[in-house]
């Protein structure tokens, strides 16, 4: 394999990677595509603030009315050599004063979407443009539920369903959200709420009018309770619990996994108190989850109107509601759950054939060979054509690899450099984002996915590759849509930047589905709704212990944002992976929904020591034997909006300890994984209530804290007692698996009955299997499968 290491094209790539490392983005430097944090607009002495005060009018039948807002400016207050900025009521500053409201009354409404979901809408001014279908919502618009019952209460109005209530108070104006027992979950914050209890100036539910351009943005301020925790917001690499953090939701090339910016921001979060919120907008958002003032959650939304969905329930119920609204992840093809072998980068037909042969020679089960940036004539220069001097017959290559059980994935991106042969064509056909003058905002031409003609042009290029036999397209980048751009949609980047990843994901996923019939892309950037186009991976992780830990936190957060499927570059991306770290990360990678080794070379396991090769092979073989479990759990996630890589509290919401764990996860519903995030021989593991059985040793543990050593696979892996884990005979490719015979392993610490899920790829119908005394209680597949049943002991 030396020709891969010293290939003539590799040196520029390595130099480029080194350059990336040296110039990774520092935050708050006012550079190109720095995330847009609008929070400063809510603490400016030049702006005007309108604070929600009272209910001006209300129609109980339509749950709509008007809020009166009181006008304020910041002023200073000085005491004992300390100065604060405080909000004070002010008169109008417009002339003539007869023409403009000092305290405007503006529309708001509550809409009922389901018995668990309500929609709160409020505007900061006249809305001229007719409402359009939303790309973020699976059906373009939200459904209507008529089960909520109205009652007039003293000083307000209440709507109640089987799962909770919404109360609107008149003066002071509040919206209060309660669960079915009447417990307050959260409520909007009024200026009076903290006036007598704190000296700290706080901004209540309000909107800002900027002095610089008279643009407006909303701040939806809600109460936070003691010990309340906040999770989600997309693939966030910071602390798992977002309480006490400020989170900026703006798609960004994060240049790693240990900073606060995100490839995959999602305007959704859930609370440990029993609710979740979806900010239905594509503008920049800054969420202050009690960072400035611990009792207030300030959702500062760039849009001039608030459109907020609130979901009531436990984590599973909230995720199900959110994904009913924005879409659930469809099932990717079986082969995508196999091992993806990659590096930065394979350059030729010979490289691909050699790697495929080596995988089979070393009996490393694998299903995908990925060509990254090097399959074009010029590395990184996307022209959608295999380099003719290095790929003599691409169609035959793809056909031959498929016969041996391999699909091929190809890299590309939607930015076109001036030297790209396609650059002139794209500009001349007006298929790219423009600036205010009609020129290009960048040196690159950025494909405008809001333009149907651009989508058609692009999908024609992708379709040609798929028809040739390519299995999947890597949907890289997408986070740099020009913020100052003018898009075909007629909107600026303020509204289109965050939507760009969703449009990009959708374009590739839909043409892939049309040509191949399969739901598969490999994407880096997202926005709300992107879960409908699986799957996504975790970006350019550092090759360090802290990089691995951050990747895990991000995967857990991403799963709590509506995404069933997720992957990450095993061993990290930036440099050659240290062997010891690679072995530990492999266990984490092979126990994720999807599995890929990728990054700076070498990534091939045989390029490391013989001992490492054995460890890597053991992790890989474990995954392939577990494929019936993985596939069934994936199907269950697809149907219920659950993540494969699952925070413990999703399954155990009543266990206080489960809400504190950010370095373990459930792999599906029945297996718990505690990766080794350092080079240690054992680690502390928290087990939820019940009994757990070590998958590698068979030792049983009760719930609580334990020090546990891993087996040959370098992670602690346990199975919940009472679970049936289906296995299949080891094969070198999912294409070669024999699904007519499945082994059911019963994990029952006390020898009782056990249950599990099975889903055959031939029909994709999820069914439950029950085992007692090493016998199947009933055959859900009516003889289609030969069952081999045994106990773990």
Short mmCIF file of N, CA and C in Angstrom, two decimals, residues 316 319-321 323 328 635-642 646 651 669 757:
data_model
loop_
_atom_site.label_atom_id
_atom_site.label_comp_id
_atom_site.label_asym_id
_atom_site.label_seq_id
_atom_site.Cartn_x
_atom_site.Cartn_y
_atom_site.Cartn_z
N UNK A 316 -39.15 10.70 24.83
CA UNK A 316 -39.63 9.92 23.68
C UNK A 316 -40.86 10.58 23.06
N UNK A 319 -39.80 13.81 21.19
CA UNK A 319 -39.14 13.50 19.92
C UNK A 319 -40.14 12.99 18.89
N UNK A 320 -41.07 12.19 19.32
CA UNK A 320 -42.07 11.68 18.38
C UNK A 320 -42.93 12.82 17.83
N UNK A 321 -43.32 13.75 18.69
CA UNK A 321 -44.11 14.90 18.24
C UNK A 321 -43.31 15.78 17.29
N UNK A 323 -40.74 15.05 15.42
CA UNK A 323 -40.47 14.41 14.12
C UNK A 323 -41.75 14.10 13.36
N UNK A 328 -39.66 12.18 10.01
CA UNK A 328 -38.84 11.12 10.59
C UNK A 328 -37.83 10.63 9.56
N UNK A 635 -34.85 0.41 12.33
CA UNK A 635 -36.23 0.48 11.86
C UNK A 635 -37.13 1.08 12.94
N UNK A 636 -36.92 0.66 14.18
CA UNK A 636 -37.70 1.19 15.30
C UNK A 636 -37.46 2.70 15.44
N UNK A 637 -36.21 3.13 15.31
CA UNK A 637 -35.88 4.56 15.38
C UNK A 637 -36.56 5.32 14.24
N UNK A 638 -36.54 4.74 13.07
CA UNK A 638 -37.14 5.37 11.90
C UNK A 638 -38.64 5.59 12.10
N UNK A 639 -39.29 4.67 12.77
CA UNK A 639 -40.74 4.76 12.95
C UNK A 639 -41.13 5.68 14.09
N UNK A 640 -40.23 5.83 15.09
CA UNK A 640 -40.64 6.57 16.29
C UNK A 640 -39.84 7.87 16.51
N UNK A 641 -38.95 8.20 15.59
CA UNK A 641 -38.20 9.44 15.74
C UNK A 641 -37.12 9.38 16.80
N UNK A 642 -36.66 8.18 17.12
CA UNK A 642 -35.66 8.00 18.18
C UNK A 642 -34.26 7.91 17.59
N UNK A 646 -28.26 6.90 21.79
CA UNK A 646 -29.35 7.41 22.61
C UNK A 646 -28.88 7.77 24.01
N UNK A 651 -34.54 6.51 27.60
CA UNK A 651 -35.18 5.26 28.04
C UNK A 651 -35.50 5.27 29.52
N UNK A 669 -32.28 0.32 22.05
CA UNK A 669 -32.97 0.30 23.35
C UNK A 669 -32.35 -0.65 24.36
N UNK A 757 -36.42 -7.25 19.10
CA UNK A 757 -37.00 -6.85 17.81
C UNK A 757 -36.22 -7.47 16.67
#
